[in-house]
Tab-separated table of C-alpha atoms in Angstrom:
chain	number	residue	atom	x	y	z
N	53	UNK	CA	18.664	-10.647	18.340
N	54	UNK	CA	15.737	-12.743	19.918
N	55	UNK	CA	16.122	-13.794	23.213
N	56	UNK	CA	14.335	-17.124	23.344
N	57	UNK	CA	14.907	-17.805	26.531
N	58	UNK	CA	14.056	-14.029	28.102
N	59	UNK	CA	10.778	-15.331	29.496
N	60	UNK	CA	9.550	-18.092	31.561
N	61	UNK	CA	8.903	-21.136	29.379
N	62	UNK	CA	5.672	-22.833	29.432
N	63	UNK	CA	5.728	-26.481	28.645
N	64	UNK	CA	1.782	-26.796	28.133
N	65	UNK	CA	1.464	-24.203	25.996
N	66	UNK	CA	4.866	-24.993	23.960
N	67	UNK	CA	3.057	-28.439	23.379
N	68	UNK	CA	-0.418	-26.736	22.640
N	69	UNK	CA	0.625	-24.624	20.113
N	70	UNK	CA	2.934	-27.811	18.967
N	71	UNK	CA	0.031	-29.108	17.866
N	72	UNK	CA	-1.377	-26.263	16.055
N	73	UNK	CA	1.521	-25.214	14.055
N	74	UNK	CA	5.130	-26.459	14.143
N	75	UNK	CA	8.755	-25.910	12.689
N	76	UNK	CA	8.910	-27.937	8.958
N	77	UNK	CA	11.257	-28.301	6.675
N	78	UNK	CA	10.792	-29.562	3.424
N	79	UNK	CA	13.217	-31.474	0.910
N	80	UNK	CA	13.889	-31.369	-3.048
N	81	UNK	CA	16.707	-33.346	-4.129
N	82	UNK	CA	17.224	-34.616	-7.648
N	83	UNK	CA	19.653	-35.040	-10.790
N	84	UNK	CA	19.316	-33.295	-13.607
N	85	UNK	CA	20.382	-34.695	-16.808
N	86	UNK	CA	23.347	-33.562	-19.200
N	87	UNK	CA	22.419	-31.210	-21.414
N	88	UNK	CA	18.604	-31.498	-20.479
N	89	UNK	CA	15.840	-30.069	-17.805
N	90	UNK	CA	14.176	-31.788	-15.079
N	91	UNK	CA	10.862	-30.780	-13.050
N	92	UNK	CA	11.802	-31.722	-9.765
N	93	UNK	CA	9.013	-31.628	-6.963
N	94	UNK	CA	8.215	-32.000	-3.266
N	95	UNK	CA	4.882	-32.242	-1.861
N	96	UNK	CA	3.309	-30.012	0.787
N	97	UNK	CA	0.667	-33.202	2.013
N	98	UNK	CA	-2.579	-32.757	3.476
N	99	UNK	CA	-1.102	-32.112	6.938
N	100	UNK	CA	-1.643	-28.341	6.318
N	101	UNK	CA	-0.259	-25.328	4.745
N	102	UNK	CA	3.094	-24.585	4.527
N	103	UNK	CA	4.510	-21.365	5.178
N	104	UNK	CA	8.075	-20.989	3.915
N	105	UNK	CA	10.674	-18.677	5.517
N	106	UNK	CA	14.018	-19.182	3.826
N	107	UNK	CA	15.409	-21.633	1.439
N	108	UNK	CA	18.957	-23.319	1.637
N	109	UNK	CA	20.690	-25.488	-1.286
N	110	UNK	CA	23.706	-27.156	-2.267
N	111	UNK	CA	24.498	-28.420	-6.175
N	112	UNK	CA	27.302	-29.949	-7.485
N	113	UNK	CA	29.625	-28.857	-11.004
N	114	UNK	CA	30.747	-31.578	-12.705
N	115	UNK	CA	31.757	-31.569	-16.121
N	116	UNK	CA	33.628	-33.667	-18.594
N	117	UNK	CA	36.668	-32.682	-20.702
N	118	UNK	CA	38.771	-34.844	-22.287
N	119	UNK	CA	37.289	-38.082	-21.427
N	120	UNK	CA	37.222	-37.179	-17.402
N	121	UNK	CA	35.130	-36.068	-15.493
N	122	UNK	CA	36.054	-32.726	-13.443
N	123	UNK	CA	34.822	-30.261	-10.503
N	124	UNK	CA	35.288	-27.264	-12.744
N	125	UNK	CA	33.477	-24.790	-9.748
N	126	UNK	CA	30.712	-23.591	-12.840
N	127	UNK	CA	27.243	-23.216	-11.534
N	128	UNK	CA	25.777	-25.110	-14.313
N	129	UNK	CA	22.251	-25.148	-13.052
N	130	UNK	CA	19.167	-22.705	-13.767
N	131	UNK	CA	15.852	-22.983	-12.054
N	132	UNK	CA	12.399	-21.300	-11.992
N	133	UNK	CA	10.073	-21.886	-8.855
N	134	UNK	CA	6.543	-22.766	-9.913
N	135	UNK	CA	3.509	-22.609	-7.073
N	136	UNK	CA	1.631	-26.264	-8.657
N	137	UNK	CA	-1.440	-24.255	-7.339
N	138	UNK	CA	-2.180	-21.903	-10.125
N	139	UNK	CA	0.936	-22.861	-12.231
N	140	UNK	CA	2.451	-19.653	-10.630
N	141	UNK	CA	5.971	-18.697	-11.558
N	142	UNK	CA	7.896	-17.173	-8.623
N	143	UNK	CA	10.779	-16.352	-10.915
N	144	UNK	CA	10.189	-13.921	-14.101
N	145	UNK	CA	12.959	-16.284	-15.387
N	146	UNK	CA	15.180	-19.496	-14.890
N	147	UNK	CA	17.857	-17.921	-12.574
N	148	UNK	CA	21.321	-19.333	-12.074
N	149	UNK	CA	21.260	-21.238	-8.964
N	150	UNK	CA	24.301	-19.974	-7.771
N	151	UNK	CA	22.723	-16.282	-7.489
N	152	UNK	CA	20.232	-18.465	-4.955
N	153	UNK	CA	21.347	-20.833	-3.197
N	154	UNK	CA	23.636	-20.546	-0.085
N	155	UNK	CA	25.817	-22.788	0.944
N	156	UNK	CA	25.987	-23.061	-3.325
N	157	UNK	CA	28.385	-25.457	-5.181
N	158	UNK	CA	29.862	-28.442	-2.893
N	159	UNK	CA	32.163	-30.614	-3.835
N	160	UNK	CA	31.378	-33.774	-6.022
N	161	UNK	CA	32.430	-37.309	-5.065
N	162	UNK	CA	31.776	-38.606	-8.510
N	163	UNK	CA	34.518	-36.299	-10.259
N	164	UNK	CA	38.382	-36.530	-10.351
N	165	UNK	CA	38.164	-33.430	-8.108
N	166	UNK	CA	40.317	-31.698	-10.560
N	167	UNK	CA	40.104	-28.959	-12.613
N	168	UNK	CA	42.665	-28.415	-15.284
N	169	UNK	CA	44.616	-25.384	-14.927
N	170	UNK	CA	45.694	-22.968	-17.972
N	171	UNK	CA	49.769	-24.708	-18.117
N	172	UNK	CA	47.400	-28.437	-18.692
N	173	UNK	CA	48.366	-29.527	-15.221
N	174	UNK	CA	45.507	-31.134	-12.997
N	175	UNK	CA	45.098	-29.417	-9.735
N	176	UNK	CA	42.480	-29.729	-7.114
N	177	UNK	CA	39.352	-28.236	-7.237
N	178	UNK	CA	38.455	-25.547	-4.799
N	179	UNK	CA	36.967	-26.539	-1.821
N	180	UNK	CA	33.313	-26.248	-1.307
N	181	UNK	CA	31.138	-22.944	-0.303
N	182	UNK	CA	31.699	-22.969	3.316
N	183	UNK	CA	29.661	-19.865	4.362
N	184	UNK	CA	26.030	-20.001	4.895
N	185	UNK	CA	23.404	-17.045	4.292
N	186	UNK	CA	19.753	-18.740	4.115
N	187	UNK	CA	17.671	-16.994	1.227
N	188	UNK	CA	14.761	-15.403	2.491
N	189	UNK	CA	11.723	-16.390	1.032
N	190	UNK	CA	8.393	-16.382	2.434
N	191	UNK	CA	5.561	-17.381	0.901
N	192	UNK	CA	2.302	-19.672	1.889
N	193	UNK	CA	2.008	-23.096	-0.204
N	194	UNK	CA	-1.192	-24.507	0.121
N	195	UNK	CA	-2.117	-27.558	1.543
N	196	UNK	CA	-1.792	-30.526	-1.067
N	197	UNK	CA	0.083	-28.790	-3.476
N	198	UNK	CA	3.587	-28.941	-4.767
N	199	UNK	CA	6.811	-26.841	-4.945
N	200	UNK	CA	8.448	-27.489	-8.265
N	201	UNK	CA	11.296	-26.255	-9.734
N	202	UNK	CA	11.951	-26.445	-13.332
N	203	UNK	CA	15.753	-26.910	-13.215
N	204	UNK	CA	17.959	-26.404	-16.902
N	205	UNK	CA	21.420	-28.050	-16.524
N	206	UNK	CA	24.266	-27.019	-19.652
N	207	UNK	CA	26.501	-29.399	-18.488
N	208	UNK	CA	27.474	-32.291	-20.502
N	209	UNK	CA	27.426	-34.501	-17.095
N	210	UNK	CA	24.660	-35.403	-14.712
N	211	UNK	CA	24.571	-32.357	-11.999
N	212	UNK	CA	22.961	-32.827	-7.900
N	213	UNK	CA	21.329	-30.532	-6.565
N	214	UNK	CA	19.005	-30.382	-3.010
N	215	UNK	CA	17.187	-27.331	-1.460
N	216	UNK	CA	15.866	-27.045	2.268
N	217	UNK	CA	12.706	-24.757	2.208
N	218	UNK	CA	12.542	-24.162	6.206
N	219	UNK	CA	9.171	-22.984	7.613
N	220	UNK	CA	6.172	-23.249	9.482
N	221	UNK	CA	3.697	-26.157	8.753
N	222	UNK	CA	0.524	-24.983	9.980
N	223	UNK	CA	-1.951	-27.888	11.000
N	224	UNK	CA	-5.222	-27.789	8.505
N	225	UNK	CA	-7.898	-28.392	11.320
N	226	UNK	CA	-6.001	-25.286	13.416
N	227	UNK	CA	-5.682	-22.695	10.473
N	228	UNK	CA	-6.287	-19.647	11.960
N	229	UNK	CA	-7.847	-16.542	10.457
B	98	UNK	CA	5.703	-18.579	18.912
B	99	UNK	CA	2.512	-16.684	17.693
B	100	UNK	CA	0.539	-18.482	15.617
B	101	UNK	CA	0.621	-17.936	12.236
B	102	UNK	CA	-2.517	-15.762	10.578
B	103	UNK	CA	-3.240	-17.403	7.359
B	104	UNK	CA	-4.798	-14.128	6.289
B	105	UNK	CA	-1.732	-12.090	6.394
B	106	UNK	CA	0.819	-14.876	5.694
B	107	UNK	CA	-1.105	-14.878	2.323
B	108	UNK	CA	-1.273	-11.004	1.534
B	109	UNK	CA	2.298	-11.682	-0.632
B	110	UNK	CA	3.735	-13.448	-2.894
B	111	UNK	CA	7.570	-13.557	-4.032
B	112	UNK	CA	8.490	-12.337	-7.197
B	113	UNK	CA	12.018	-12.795	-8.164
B	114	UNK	CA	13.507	-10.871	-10.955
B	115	UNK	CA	16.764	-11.450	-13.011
B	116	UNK	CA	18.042	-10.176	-15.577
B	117	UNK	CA	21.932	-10.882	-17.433
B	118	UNK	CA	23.340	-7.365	-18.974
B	119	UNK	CA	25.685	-7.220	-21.028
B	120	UNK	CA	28.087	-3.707	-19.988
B	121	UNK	CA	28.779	-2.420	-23.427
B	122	UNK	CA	28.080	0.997	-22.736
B	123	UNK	CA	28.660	3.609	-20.252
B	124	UNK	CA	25.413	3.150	-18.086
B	125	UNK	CA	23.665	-0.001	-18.590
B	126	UNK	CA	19.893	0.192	-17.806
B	127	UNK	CA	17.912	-2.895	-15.920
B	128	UNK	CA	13.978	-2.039	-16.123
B	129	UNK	CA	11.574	-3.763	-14.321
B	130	UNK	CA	8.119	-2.666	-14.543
B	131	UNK	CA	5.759	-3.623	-12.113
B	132	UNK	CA	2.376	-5.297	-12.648
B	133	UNK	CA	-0.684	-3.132	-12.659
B	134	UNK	CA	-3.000	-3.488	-8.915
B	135	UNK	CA	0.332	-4.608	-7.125
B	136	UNK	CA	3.229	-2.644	-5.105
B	137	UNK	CA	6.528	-4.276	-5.669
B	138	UNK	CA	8.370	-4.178	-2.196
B	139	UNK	CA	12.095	-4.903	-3.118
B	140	UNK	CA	14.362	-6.510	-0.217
B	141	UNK	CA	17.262	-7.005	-1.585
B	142	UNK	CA	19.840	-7.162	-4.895
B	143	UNK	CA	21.902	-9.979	-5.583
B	144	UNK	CA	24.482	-9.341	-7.960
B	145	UNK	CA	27.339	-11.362	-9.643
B	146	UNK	CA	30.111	-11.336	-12.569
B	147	UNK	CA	32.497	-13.398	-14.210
B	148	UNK	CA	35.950	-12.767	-12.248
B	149	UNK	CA	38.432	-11.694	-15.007
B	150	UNK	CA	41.540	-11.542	-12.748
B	151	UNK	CA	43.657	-13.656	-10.749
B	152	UNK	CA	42.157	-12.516	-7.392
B	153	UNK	CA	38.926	-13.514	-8.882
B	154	UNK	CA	37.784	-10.307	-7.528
B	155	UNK	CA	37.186	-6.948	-9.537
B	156	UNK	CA	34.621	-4.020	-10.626
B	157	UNK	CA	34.547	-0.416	-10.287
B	158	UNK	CA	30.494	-1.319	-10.859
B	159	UNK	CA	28.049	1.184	-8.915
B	160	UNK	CA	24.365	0.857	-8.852
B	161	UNK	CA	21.724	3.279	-8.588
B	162	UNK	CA	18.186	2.837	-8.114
B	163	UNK	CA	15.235	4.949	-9.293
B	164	UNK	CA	11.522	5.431	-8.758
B	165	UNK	CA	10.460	6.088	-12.508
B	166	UNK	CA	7.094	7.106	-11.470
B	167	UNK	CA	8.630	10.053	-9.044
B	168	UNK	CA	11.526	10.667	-10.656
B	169	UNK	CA	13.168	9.845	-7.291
B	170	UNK	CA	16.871	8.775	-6.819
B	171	UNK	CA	16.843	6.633	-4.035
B	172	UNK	CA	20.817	7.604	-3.010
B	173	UNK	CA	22.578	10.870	-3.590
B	174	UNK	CA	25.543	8.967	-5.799
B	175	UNK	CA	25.616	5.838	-7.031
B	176	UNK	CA	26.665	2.751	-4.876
B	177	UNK	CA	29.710	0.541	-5.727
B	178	UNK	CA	28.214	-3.101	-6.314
B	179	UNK	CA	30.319	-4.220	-3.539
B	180	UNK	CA	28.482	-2.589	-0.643
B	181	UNK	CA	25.344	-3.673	-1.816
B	182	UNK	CA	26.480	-7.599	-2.409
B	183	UNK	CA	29.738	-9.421	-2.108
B	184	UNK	CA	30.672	-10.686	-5.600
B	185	UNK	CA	29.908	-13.911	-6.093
B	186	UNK	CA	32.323	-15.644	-8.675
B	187	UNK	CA	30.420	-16.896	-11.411
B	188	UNK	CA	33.324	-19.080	-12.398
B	189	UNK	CA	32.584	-18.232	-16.270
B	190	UNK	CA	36.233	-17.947	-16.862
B	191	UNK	CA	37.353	-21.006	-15.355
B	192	UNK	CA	40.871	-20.891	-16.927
B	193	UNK	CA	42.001	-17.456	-15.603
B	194	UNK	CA	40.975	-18.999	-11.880
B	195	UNK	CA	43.775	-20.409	-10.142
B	196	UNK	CA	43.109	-23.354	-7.795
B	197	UNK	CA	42.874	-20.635	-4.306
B	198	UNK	CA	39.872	-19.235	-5.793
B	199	UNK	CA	36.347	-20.049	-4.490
B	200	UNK	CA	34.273	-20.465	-7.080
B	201	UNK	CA	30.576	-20.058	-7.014
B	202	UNK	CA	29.647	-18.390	-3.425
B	203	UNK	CA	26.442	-16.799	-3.748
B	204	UNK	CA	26.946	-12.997	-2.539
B	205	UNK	CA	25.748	-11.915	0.847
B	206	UNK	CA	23.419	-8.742	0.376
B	207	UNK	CA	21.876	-5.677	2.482
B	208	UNK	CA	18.755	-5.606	3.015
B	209	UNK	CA	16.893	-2.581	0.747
B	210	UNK	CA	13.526	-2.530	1.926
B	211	UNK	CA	12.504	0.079	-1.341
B	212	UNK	CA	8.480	0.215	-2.058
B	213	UNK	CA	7.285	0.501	-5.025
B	214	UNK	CA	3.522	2.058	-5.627
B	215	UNK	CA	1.721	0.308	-8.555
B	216	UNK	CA	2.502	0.106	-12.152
B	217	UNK	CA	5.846	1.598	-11.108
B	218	UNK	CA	9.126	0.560	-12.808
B	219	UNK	CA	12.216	-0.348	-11.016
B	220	UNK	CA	15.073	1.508	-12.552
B	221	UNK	CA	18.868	0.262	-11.814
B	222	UNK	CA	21.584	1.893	-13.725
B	223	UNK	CA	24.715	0.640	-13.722
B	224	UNK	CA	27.742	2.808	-14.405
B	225	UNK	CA	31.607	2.219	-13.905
B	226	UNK	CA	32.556	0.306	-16.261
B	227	UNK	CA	35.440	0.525	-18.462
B	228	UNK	CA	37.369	-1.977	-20.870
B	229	UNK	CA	39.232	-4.019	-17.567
B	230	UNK	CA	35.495	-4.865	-16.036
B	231	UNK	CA	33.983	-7.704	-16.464
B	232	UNK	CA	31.189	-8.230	-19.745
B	233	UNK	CA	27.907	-8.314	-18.168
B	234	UNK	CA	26.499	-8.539	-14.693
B	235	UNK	CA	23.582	-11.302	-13.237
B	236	UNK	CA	21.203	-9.398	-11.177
B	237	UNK	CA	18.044	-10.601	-9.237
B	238	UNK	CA	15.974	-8.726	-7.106
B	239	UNK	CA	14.612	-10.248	-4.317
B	240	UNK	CA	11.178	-8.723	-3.519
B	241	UNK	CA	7.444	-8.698	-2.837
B	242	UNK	CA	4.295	-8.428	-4.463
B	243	UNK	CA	1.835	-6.345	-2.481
B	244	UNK	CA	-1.648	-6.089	-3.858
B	245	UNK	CA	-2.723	-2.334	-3.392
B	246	UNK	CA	-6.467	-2.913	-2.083
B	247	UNK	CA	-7.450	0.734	-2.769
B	248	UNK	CA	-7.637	0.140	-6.435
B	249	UNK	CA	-10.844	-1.147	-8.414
B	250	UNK	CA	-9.208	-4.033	-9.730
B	251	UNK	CA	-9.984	-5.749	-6.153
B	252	UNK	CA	-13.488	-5.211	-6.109
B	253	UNK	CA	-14.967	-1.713	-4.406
């Protein structure tokens, strides 16, 4: 465990290095159509580079069955990472979001919240993922580029998703070699 | 904080493999081979399978992983899937999952830390099954490109 606070804190040079490099998180939210893909996107600016650390992300499971629309707790997402620099793929394939992304499936406001059990009787659906294991994931983006991620959805709803890449933004003029 | 070197924040790059397999036979191979001029540092395995029980909970899976180019067992018996990652319910089989099961949790996993040298091939059998497990298992390593400098390809 870090101690953070194991050693006399300097203000000045908390708010020097502030202004070299800083804690940033960055922010992809979208829907993704039924039965269709989606190239969702988030720019990394001209402030600087963009060193990611771990990713976080939430995405919804709707689907629609006899004329409602139901939580049925399916993961129907799959995305592939793409570096806009390059065109590089981070993923050999499109993965299944819920192998990726921790908290994972929350619950939708837009559905019935019900999933139809095997007797035909609605019940609730399951609460949302409640724990919380970030995704490691480090790896520099360049300064005004883009994360994308080329997101497949098999439902036959409209399915959320949002991802938190949390990292370091490292100021252009400061980069340090 | 230190500041961050650019130099060595840029030495890697993710590479994120996964692969569905269908468990048909007795041990199920997942290959990976490794691109030429780069090490393949692998941090972790995620795994996950349909549930196919009430408990949403099951497998008898074990994983083992190999070093093709050495020949080199990395364990001396293969590891049930459950110490390596918590199942995560795929939620496949929605209609066997009564309302107390959590669907959809993406598995916690240990941390592996296994290098591969270049042009290796990561080699993950998977034994254990039998006709109650489940039909196929998601896996995705998580892991590292390293470029090995000592090779040609990156200039003398």
């Amino acid at each position: 465990m870090i101690r953070v606070f194991s050693e006399k804190i300097n203000a000045a040079a908390l708010l020097s290095g502030q202004n070299r490099q800083y804690s940033e998180k960055l922010v992809m939210s979208d829907s993704v159509p039924a039965a269709s893909s989606k190239l969702a996107k988030v720019a990394v600016s001209n402030l600087g580079h963009f060193l990611c650390l771990q990713m976080t992300g939430s995405y919804t499971a709707v689907y629609t069955s006899g004329g409602s629309n139901i939580d049925d707790g399916v993961c129907h997402l799959k995305g592939q990472l793409i570096d806009a620099t390059g065109n590089r793929r981070l993923f050999n394939d499109y993965i299944p979001l819920d192998l990726l992304l921790s908290p994972g499936r929350v619950r939708t406001n837009t559905a019935a919240n019900a999933i139809i059990a095997v007797a035909g009787v609605a019940d609730t659906a399951p609460a949302g993922n409640a724990l919380f294991y970030p995704l490691e994931f480090e790896y520099l983006f360049s300064a005004n580029s883009e994360i994308l991620l080329d997101v497949k959805n098999d439902s036959n709803y409209a399915v959320d998703f949002a991802i938190c890449f949390h990292g370091i933004r490292v100021i252009a003029a400061a980069a340090q070699r | 904080m230190k500041p961050v070197n650019l130099e060595i924040a840029a030495q890697v790059q993710p590479y994120f493999y996964y692969q569905r397999l269908n468990l048909t036979h007795y041990r199920e191979y997942f290959i990976f081979k490794i691109d030429n001029s780069f090490g393949y540092f692998l941090r972790a395995v995620t795994t996950g399978w349909p549930a196919i029980n009430a408990h949403g909970y099951s497998s008898e899976l074990s994983l083992e992983f190999f070093n093709k180019s050495q020949l080199k067992a990395r364990q001396t018996s293969p590891i049930p899937a459950v110490l390596l990652s918590t199942p995560s319910g795929l939620g496949t089989k929605p209609a066997l999952l009564p309302a107390t099961v959590p669907a959809n949790i993406r598995g916690a996993r240990k941390i592996l830390n296994i290098f591969y040298p270049y042009g290796d091939t990561v080699e993950i059998h998977i034994t254990g099954q039998d006709t109650t497990n489940p039909e196929f298992i998601d896996l995705v390593l998580e892991g590292y490109y390293v470029p090995d400098k000592t090779l040609l390809y990156w200039g003398s």
